[in-house]
PDB file of C-alpha atoms and ligand atoms in Angstrom:
ATOM      1  CA  MET A   1      -1.415 -69.516 -86.714  1.00 46.00           C
ATOM      2  CA  GLY A   2      -0.798 -67.361 -89.729  1.00 51.00           C
ATOM      3  CA  PHE A   3       1.640 -68.091 -92.514  1.00 55.00           C
ATOM      4  CA  ARG A   4       5.071 -66.977 -91.357  1.00 58.00           C
ATOM      5  CA  GLY A   5       7.446 -68.682 -93.767  1.00 55.00           C
ATOM      6  CA  GLY A   6       8.660 -67.719 -97.190  1.00 60.00           C
ATOM      7  CA  THR A   7      11.200 -65.212 -98.351  1.00 66.00           C
ATOM      8  CA  ILE A   8      10.519 -61.512 -98.395  1.00 84.00           C
ATOM      9  CA  MET A   9      11.050 -60.224-101.915  1.00 93.00           C
ATOM     10  CA  PRO A  10      13.755 -57.524-102.054  1.00 95.00           C
ATOM     11  CA  LYS A  11      12.504 -53.943-102.158  1.00 96.00           C
ATOM     12  CA  ILE A  12      14.074 -53.471-105.591  1.00 98.00           C
ATOM     13  CA  SER A  13      11.962 -56.373-106.942  1.00 98.00           C
ATOM     14  CA  GLN A  14       8.826 -54.813-105.477  1.00 97.00           C
ATOM     15  CA  LEU A  15       9.723 -51.509-107.151  1.00 98.00           C
ATOM     16  CA  PHE A  16      10.442 -53.063-110.541  1.00 98.00           C
ATOM     17  CA  PHE A  17       7.173 -55.074-110.418  1.00 98.00           C
ATOM     18  CA  LYS A  18       5.283 -51.882-109.586  1.00 98.00           C
ATOM     19  CA  SER A  19       6.789 -49.868-112.455  1.00 98.00           C
ATOM     20  CA  ALA A  20       6.415 -52.899-114.778  1.00 98.00           C
ATOM     21  CA  THR A  21       2.720 -53.197-113.902  1.00 98.00           C
ATOM     22  CA  ILE A  22       2.092 -49.483-114.494  1.00 98.00           C
ATOM     23  CA  PHE A  23       3.874 -49.712-117.891  1.00 98.00           C
ATOM     24  CA  PHE A  24       1.837 -52.878-118.644  1.00 98.00           C
ATOM     25  CA  ILE A  25      -1.467 -51.116-117.930  1.00 98.00           C
ATOM     26  CA  ILE A  26      -0.546 -48.139-120.125  1.00 98.00           C
ATOM     27  CA  GLY A  27       0.891 -50.443-122.843  1.00 98.00           C
ATOM     28  CA  VAL A  28      -2.263 -52.534-123.019  1.00 98.00           C
ATOM     29  CA  ILE A  29      -4.478 -49.423-123.050  1.00 98.00           C
ATOM     30  CA  MET A  30      -2.353 -48.117-125.940  1.00 98.00           C
ATOM     31  CA  GLY A  31      -2.814 -51.454-127.768  1.00 98.00           C
ATOM     32  CA  LEU A  32      -6.572 -51.411-127.175  1.00 98.00           C
ATOM     33  CA  HIS A  33      -6.729 -47.805-128.326  1.00 98.00           C
ATOM     34  CA  MET A  34      -4.921 -48.706-131.553  1.00 98.00           C
ATOM     35  CA  GLY A  35      -7.200 -51.685-132.119  1.00 98.00           C
ATOM     36  CA  ILE A  36     -10.431 -49.792-131.402  1.00 98.00           C
ATOM     37  CA  SER A  37      -9.503 -46.647-133.345  1.00 98.00           C
ATOM     38  CA  GLY A  38      -8.011 -48.611-136.226  1.00 98.00           C
ATOM     39  CA  ASP A  39      -5.046 -46.224-136.200  1.00 98.00           C
ATOM     40  CA  HIS A  40      -1.884 -48.260-135.570  1.00 98.00           C
ATOM     41  CA  THR A  41       0.590 -45.412-136.196  1.00 98.00           C
ATOM     42  CA  PRO A  42       1.947 -45.212-132.616  1.00 98.00           C
ATOM     43  CA  PHE A  43       2.743 -48.970-132.508  1.00 98.00           C
ATOM     44  CA  PRO A  44       6.516 -48.483-131.923  1.00 98.00           C
ATOM     45  CA  ALA A  45       5.744 -46.699-128.630  1.00 98.00           C
ATOM     46  CA  HIS A  46       3.326 -49.498-127.682  1.00 98.00           C
ATOM     47  CA  ALA A  47       5.863 -52.210-128.618  1.00 98.00           C
ATOM     48  CA  HIS A  48       8.727 -50.641-126.644  1.00 98.00           C
ATOM     49  CA  LEU A  49       6.551 -49.686-123.694  1.00 98.00           C
ATOM     50  CA  ASN A  50       5.480 -53.316-123.385  1.00 98.00           C
ATOM     51  CA  LEU A  51       8.873 -54.909-124.134  1.00 98.00           C
ATOM     52  CA  LEU A  52      11.137 -52.505-122.222  1.00 98.00           C
ATOM     53  CA  GLY A  53       8.611 -51.286-119.650  1.00 98.00           C
ATOM     54  CA  TRP A  54       6.678 -54.441-118.816  1.00 98.00           C
ATOM     55  CA  VAL A  55       8.806 -57.401-119.954  1.00 98.00           C
ATOM     56  CA  SER A  56      12.319 -56.079-119.197  1.00 98.00           C
ATOM     57  CA  SER A  57      11.333 -54.469-115.871  1.00 98.00           C
ATOM     58  CA  ALA A  58       9.638 -57.716-114.792  1.00 98.00           C
ATOM     59  CA  ILE A  59      12.770 -59.683-115.739  1.00 98.00           C
ATOM     60  CA  PHE A  60      14.855 -57.301-113.611  1.00 98.00           C
ATOM     61  CA  ALA A  61      12.389 -57.803-110.731  1.00 98.00           C
ATOM     62  CA  ILE A  62      12.639 -61.601-111.059  1.00 98.00           C
ATOM     63  CA  TYR A  63      16.446 -61.486-111.300  1.00 98.00           C
ATOM     64  CA  TYR A  64      16.733 -59.548-108.018  1.00 98.00           C
ATOM     65  CA  ALA A  65      14.225 -61.857-106.320  1.00 96.00           C
ATOM     66  CA  LEU A  66      16.220 -64.924-107.401  1.00 96.00           C
ATOM     67  CA  ASN A  67      19.538 -63.297-106.451  1.00 96.00           C
ATOM     68  CA  PRO A  68      18.813 -61.341-103.258  1.00 95.00           C
ATOM     69  CA  ALA A  69      22.561 -60.954-102.629  1.00 96.00           C
ATOM     70  CA  LYS A  70      22.691 -58.792-105.764  1.00 96.00           C
ATOM     71  CA  ALA A  71      19.793 -56.649-104.511  1.00 97.00           C
ATOM     72  CA  VAL A  72      21.830 -54.969-101.762  1.00 95.00           C
ATOM     73  CA  GLY A  73      23.640 -51.641-101.978  1.00 94.00           C
ATOM     74  CA  ARG A  74      22.987 -48.546-104.039  1.00 96.00           C
ATOM     75  CA  LEU A  75      23.672 -49.915-107.521  1.00 97.00           C
ATOM     76  CA  PRO A  76      20.279 -51.684-107.941  1.00 98.00           C
ATOM     77  CA  MET A  77      18.439 -48.479-106.911  1.00 98.00           C
ATOM     78  CA  TRP A  78      20.446 -46.444-109.440  1.00 98.00           C
ATOM     79  CA  GLN A  79      19.724 -49.090-112.070  1.00 98.00           C
ATOM     80  CA  PHE A  80      16.002 -48.830-111.328  1.00 98.00           C
ATOM     81  CA  ALA A  81      15.990 -45.011-111.284  1.00 98.00           C
ATOM     82  CA  ILE A  82      17.962 -44.584-114.514  1.00 98.00           C
ATOM     83  CA  PHE A  83      16.258 -47.332-116.528  1.00 99.00           C
ATOM     84  CA  THR A  84      12.805 -46.101-115.487  1.00 98.00           C
ATOM     85  CA  LEU A  85      13.635 -42.426-116.073  1.00 98.00           C
ATOM     86  CA  GLY A  86      14.873 -43.364-119.559  1.00 98.00           C
ATOM     87  CA  LEU A  87      11.524 -44.970-120.375  1.00 98.00           C
ATOM     88  CA  VAL A  88       9.566 -42.009-119.016  1.00 98.00           C
ATOM     89  CA  VAL A  89      11.539 -39.763-121.397  1.00 98.00           C
ATOM     90  CA  MET A  90      11.678 -42.156-124.372  1.00 98.00           C
ATOM     91  CA  ILE A  91       8.139 -43.576-124.628  1.00 98.00           C
ATOM     92  CA  PRO A  92       5.972 -40.406-124.637  1.00 98.00           C
ATOM     93  CA  ALA A  93       8.439 -38.774-127.054  1.00 98.00           C
ATOM     94  CA  LEU A  94       8.341 -41.872-129.288  1.00 98.00           C
ATOM     95  CA  TYR A  95       4.532 -41.891-129.133  1.00 98.00           C
ATOM     96  CA  PHE A  96       4.179 -38.315-130.378  1.00 98.00           C
ATOM     97  CA  MET A  97       7.068 -38.685-132.820  1.00 98.00           C
ATOM     98  CA  ALA A  98       5.305 -41.689-134.380  1.00 98.00           C
ATOM     99  CA  LEU A  99       2.156 -39.578-134.635  1.00 98.00           C
ATOM    100  CA  GLY A 100       4.068 -37.041-136.741  1.00 97.00           C
ATOM    101  CA  ASN A 101       5.981 -34.688-134.415  1.00 98.00           C
ATOM    102  CA  ALA A 102       9.435 -35.105-135.978  1.00 97.00           C
ATOM    103  CA  ALA A 103      10.947 -32.475-133.654  1.00 98.00           C
ATOM    104  CA  LEU A 104      10.779 -35.035-130.818  1.00 98.00           C
ATOM    105  CA  GLU A 105      13.358 -37.345-132.413  1.00 98.00           C
ATOM    106  CA  PRO A 106      16.318 -35.998-130.342  1.00 98.00           C
ATOM    107  CA  LEU A 107      14.320 -36.576-127.156  1.00 98.00           C
ATOM    108  CA  VAL A 108      13.651 -40.180-128.211  1.00 98.00           C
ATOM    109  CA  GLY A 109      17.409 -40.520-128.703  1.00 98.00           C
ATOM    110  CA  ILE A 110      18.233 -39.016-125.301  1.00 98.00           C
ATOM    111  CA  GLY A 111      15.668 -41.273-123.597  1.00 98.00           C
ATOM    112  CA  SER A 112      17.070 -44.309-125.441  1.00 98.00           C
ATOM    113  CA  PHE A 113      20.598 -43.564-124.210  1.00 98.00           C
ATOM    114  CA  ILE A 114      19.319 -43.194-120.632  1.00 98.00           C
ATOM    115  CA  VAL A 115      17.611 -46.601-121.013  1.00 99.00           C
ATOM    116  CA  PHE A 116      20.920 -47.951-122.363  1.00 98.00           C
ATOM    117  CA  ALA A 117      22.707 -46.585-119.267  1.00 98.00           C
ATOM    118  CA  GLY A 118      20.160 -48.496-117.151  1.00 98.00           C
ATOM    119  CA  VAL A 119      20.939 -51.657-119.131  1.00 98.00           C
ATOM    120  CA  LEU A 120      24.689 -51.177-118.585  1.00 98.00           C
ATOM    121  CA  LEU A 121      24.084 -50.702-114.849  1.00 98.00           C
ATOM    122  CA  PHE A 122      22.170 -53.990-114.873  1.00 98.00           C
ATOM    123  CA  ALA A 123      25.186 -55.623-116.529  1.00 98.00           C
ATOM    124  CA  ALA A 124      27.374 -54.138-113.772  1.00 98.00           C
ATOM    125  CA  VAL A 125      25.091 -55.768-111.165  1.00 98.00           C
ATOM    126  CA  VAL A 126      25.013 -59.132-112.960  1.00 98.00           C
ATOM    127  CA  PHE A 127      28.791 -59.318-113.488  1.00 97.00           C
ATOM    128  CA  SER A 128      29.736 -58.006-110.035  1.00 94.00           C
ATOM    129  CA  ASN A 129      30.906 -60.451-107.397  1.00 82.00           C
TER     130      ASN A 129
HETATM  131  C1  HEM B   1      -4.679 -56.272-124.937  1.00 63.22           C
HETATM  132  C2  HEM B   1      -3.399 -56.064-125.148  1.00 63.22           C
HETATM  133  C3  HEM B   1      -2.822 -55.617-126.490  1.00 63.22           C
HETATM  134  C4  HEM B   1      -3.431 -55.107-127.595  1.00 63.22           C
HETATM  135  C5  HEM B   1      -4.904 -54.837-127.832  1.00 63.22           C
HETATM  136  C6  HEM B   1      -2.380 -54.859-128.584  1.00 63.22           C
HETATM  137  C7  HEM B   1      -2.593 -54.312-129.847  1.00 63.22           C
HETATM  138  C8  HEM B   1      -1.618 -54.083-130.782  1.00 63.22           C
HETATM  139  C9  HEM B   1      -1.832 -53.474-132.079  1.00 63.22           C
HETATM  140  C10 HEM B   1      -3.180 -52.997-132.618  1.00 63.22           C
HETATM  141  C11 HEM B   1      -0.632 -53.410-132.710  1.00 63.22           C
HETATM  142  C12 HEM B   1      -0.334 -52.830-134.093  1.00 63.22           C
HETATM  143  C13 HEM B   1      -0.202 -53.955-135.073  1.00 63.22           C
HETATM  144  C14 HEM B   1       0.297 -53.441-136.409  1.00 63.22           C
HETATM  145  O1  HEM B   1      -0.340 -52.538-136.987  1.00 63.22           O
HETATM  146  O2  HEM B   1       1.325 -53.937-136.902  1.00 63.22           O
HETATM  147  C15 HEM B   1       0.358 -53.989-131.812  1.00 63.22           C
HETATM  148  C16 HEM B   1       1.690 -54.140-132.107  1.00 63.22           C
HETATM  149  C17 HEM B   1       2.615 -54.691-131.247  1.00 63.22           C
HETATM  150  N1  HEM B   1       2.395 -55.145-129.953  1.00 63.22           N
HETATM  151 FE1  HEM B   1       0.626 -55.144-128.987  1.00 63.22          FE
HETATM  152  N2  HEM B   1      -1.177 -55.227-128.033  1.00 63.22           N
HETATM  153  C18 HEM B   1      -1.398 -55.697-126.762  1.00 63.22           C
HETATM  154  C19 HEM B   1      -0.437 -56.159-125.884  1.00 63.22           C
HETATM  155  C20 HEM B   1       0.908 -56.316-126.158  1.00 63.22           C
HETATM  156  C21 HEM B   1       1.902 -56.845-125.247  1.00 63.22           C
HETATM  157  C22 HEM B   1       1.618 -57.299-123.806  1.00 63.22           C
HETATM  158  C23 HEM B   1       3.098 -56.845-125.903  1.00 63.22           C
HETATM  159  C24 HEM B   1       4.455 -57.283-125.456  1.00 63.22           C
HETATM  160  C25 HEM B   1       4.739 -57.913-124.312  1.00 63.22           C
HETATM  161  C26 HEM B   1       2.839 -56.319-127.242  1.00 63.22           C
HETATM  162  C27 HEM B   1       3.791 -56.183-128.224  1.00 63.22           C
HETATM  163  C28 HEM B   1       3.570 -55.631-129.461  1.00 63.22           C
HETATM  164  C29 HEM B   1       4.619 -55.493-130.468  1.00 63.22           C
HETATM  165  C30 HEM B   1       6.073 -55.903-130.322  1.00 63.22           C
HETATM  166  C31 HEM B   1       4.033 -54.884-131.570  1.00 63.22           C
HETATM  167  C32 HEM B   1       4.707 -54.505-132.881  1.00 63.22           C
HETATM  168  C33 HEM B   1       4.572 -55.674-133.801  1.00 63.22           C
HETATM  169  C34 HEM B   1       5.146 -55.357-135.161  1.00 63.22           C
HETATM  170  O3  HEM B   1       6.363 -55.164-135.267  1.00 63.22           O
HETATM  171  O4  HEM B   1       4.369 -55.274-136.107  1.00 63.22           O
HETATM  172  N3  HEM B   1       1.507 -55.994-127.363  1.00 63.22           N
HETATM  173  N4  HEM B   1      -0.268 -54.373-130.648  1.00 63.22           N
HETATM  174  C1  HEM B   2      16.813 -48.336-125.800  1.00 63.22           C
HETATM  175  C2  HEM B   2      16.535 -49.529-126.329  1.00 63.22           C
HETATM  176  C3  HEM B   2      15.970 -49.735-127.715  1.00 63.22           C
HETATM  177  C4  HEM B   2      16.036 -48.917-128.805  1.00 63.22           C
HETATM  178  C5  HEM B   2      16.732 -47.570-128.957  1.00 63.22           C
HETATM  179  C6  HEM B   2      15.313 -49.592-129.884  1.00 63.22           C
HETATM  180  C7  HEM B   2      15.168 -49.092-131.179  1.00 63.22           C
HETATM  181  C8  HEM B   2      14.414 -49.664-132.172  1.00 63.22           C
HETATM  182  C9  HEM B   2      14.261 -49.147-133.510  1.00 63.22           C
HETATM  183  C10 HEM B   2      14.967 -47.912-134.064  1.00 63.22           C
HETATM  184  C11 HEM B   2      13.399 -49.976-134.168  1.00 63.22           C
HETATM  185  C12 HEM B   2      12.911 -49.849-135.624  1.00 63.22           C
HETATM  186  C13 HEM B   2      11.645 -49.047-135.623  1.00 63.22           C
HETATM  187  C14 HEM B   2      11.079 -48.825-137.008  1.00 63.22           C
HETATM  188  O1  HEM B   2      11.762 -49.066-138.004  1.00 63.22           O
HETATM  189  O2  HEM B   2       9.921 -48.399-137.060  1.00 63.22           O
HETATM  190  C15 HEM B   2      12.990 -51.013-133.244  1.00 63.22           C
HETATM  191  C16 HEM B   2      12.082 -52.022-133.525  1.00 63.22           C
HETATM  192  C17 HEM B   2      11.754 -53.034-132.658  1.00 63.22           C
HETATM  193  N1  HEM B   2      12.298 -53.290-131.435  1.00 63.22           N
HETATM  194 FE1  HEM B   2      13.526 -52.010-130.417  1.00 63.22          FE
HETATM  195  N2  HEM B   2      14.827 -50.788-129.428  1.00 63.22           N
HETATM  196  C18 HEM B   2      15.211 -50.916-128.111  1.00 63.22           C
HETATM  197  C19 HEM B   2      14.926 -51.980-127.276  1.00 63.22           C
HETATM  198  C20 HEM B   2      14.176 -53.095-127.620  1.00 63.22           C
HETATM  199  C21 HEM B   2      13.952 -54.245-126.752  1.00 63.22           C
HETATM  200  C22 HEM B   2      14.571 -54.408-125.358  1.00 63.22           C
HETATM  201  C23 HEM B   2      13.113 -55.088-127.413  1.00 63.22           C
HETATM  202  C24 HEM B   2      12.551 -56.425-127.004  1.00 63.22           C
HETATM  203  C25 HEM B   2      12.576 -56.884-125.744  1.00 63.22           C
HETATM  204  C26 HEM B   2      12.802 -54.470-128.721  1.00 63.22           C
HETATM  205  C27 HEM B   2      11.971 -54.982-129.684  1.00 63.22           C
HETATM  206  C28 HEM B   2      11.703 -54.399-130.883  1.00 63.22           C
HETATM  207  C29 HEM B   2      10.711 -54.901-131.806  1.00 63.22           C
HETATM  208  C30 HEM B   2       9.811 -56.117-131.592  1.00 63.22           C
HETATM  209  C31 HEM B   2      10.728 -54.050-132.920  1.00 63.22           C
HETATM  210  C32 HEM B   2       9.807 -54.108-134.147  1.00 63.22           C
HETATM  211  C33 HEM B   2       8.515 -53.362-133.807  1.00 63.22           C
HETATM  212  C34 HEM B   2       8.640 -51.857-133.888  1.00 63.22           C
HETATM  213  O3  HEM B   2       9.104 -51.333-134.920  1.00 63.22           O
HETATM  214  O4  HEM B   2       8.295 -51.156-132.914  1.00 63.22           O
HETATM  215  N3  HEM B   2      13.474 -53.256-128.790  1.00 63.22           N
HETATM  216  N4  HEM B   2      13.623 -50.803-132.040  1.00 63.22           N
END
């Protein structure tokens, strides 16, 4: 008799936990690299990768798991796709900008606004009926 009970976590929670975990691994490697090399210059990329990529994505995952009714429909998938795309644009650009490539600043801005769009979509999910 195997375990058959429990709730299946919504697909969107699985996705957000997967992206969060990948961001976490890269964020921690970045932190270790800064610590070992003694060069802390790219810390803003590390901070935002961990706080937006790991912490915020994991909070989204938990929200959808606690509110499975909000996990249905297309909006959560769009929220995942846009928020995650924003980070994929923003964080590498921020990393190399912090290391001295000032030309990347507009790309950091574009990525930040895509992240912001993902945050607004999350608000749309939270405040929807
Ligand atoms: C083994 C894991 C980690 C290592 C080795 C590490 C290492 C570092 C280092 C070397 C700095 C630069 C400090 C400075 O020069 O001011 C830093 C900054 C920072 N880290 Fe990490 N980190 C790790 C994990 C995390 C995690 C999991 C988070 C968030 C959830 C985080 C958030 C931050 C933040 C916000 C800053 C900027 C702090 C400031 O404003 O000065 N780090 N980290
Ligand atoms: C698209 C969203 C975001 C943008 C555009 C943004 C932008 C910024 C900027 C411009 C700074 C100052 C950097 C400096 O002076 O070197 C900063 C610092 C910081 N932000 Fe954010 N932020 C965002 C989201 C967040 C979130 C969600 C968190 C926490 C959950 C956070 C935590 C921090 C912390 C701890 C610092 C100080 C450490 C650092 O300078 O990297 N940020 N952020």
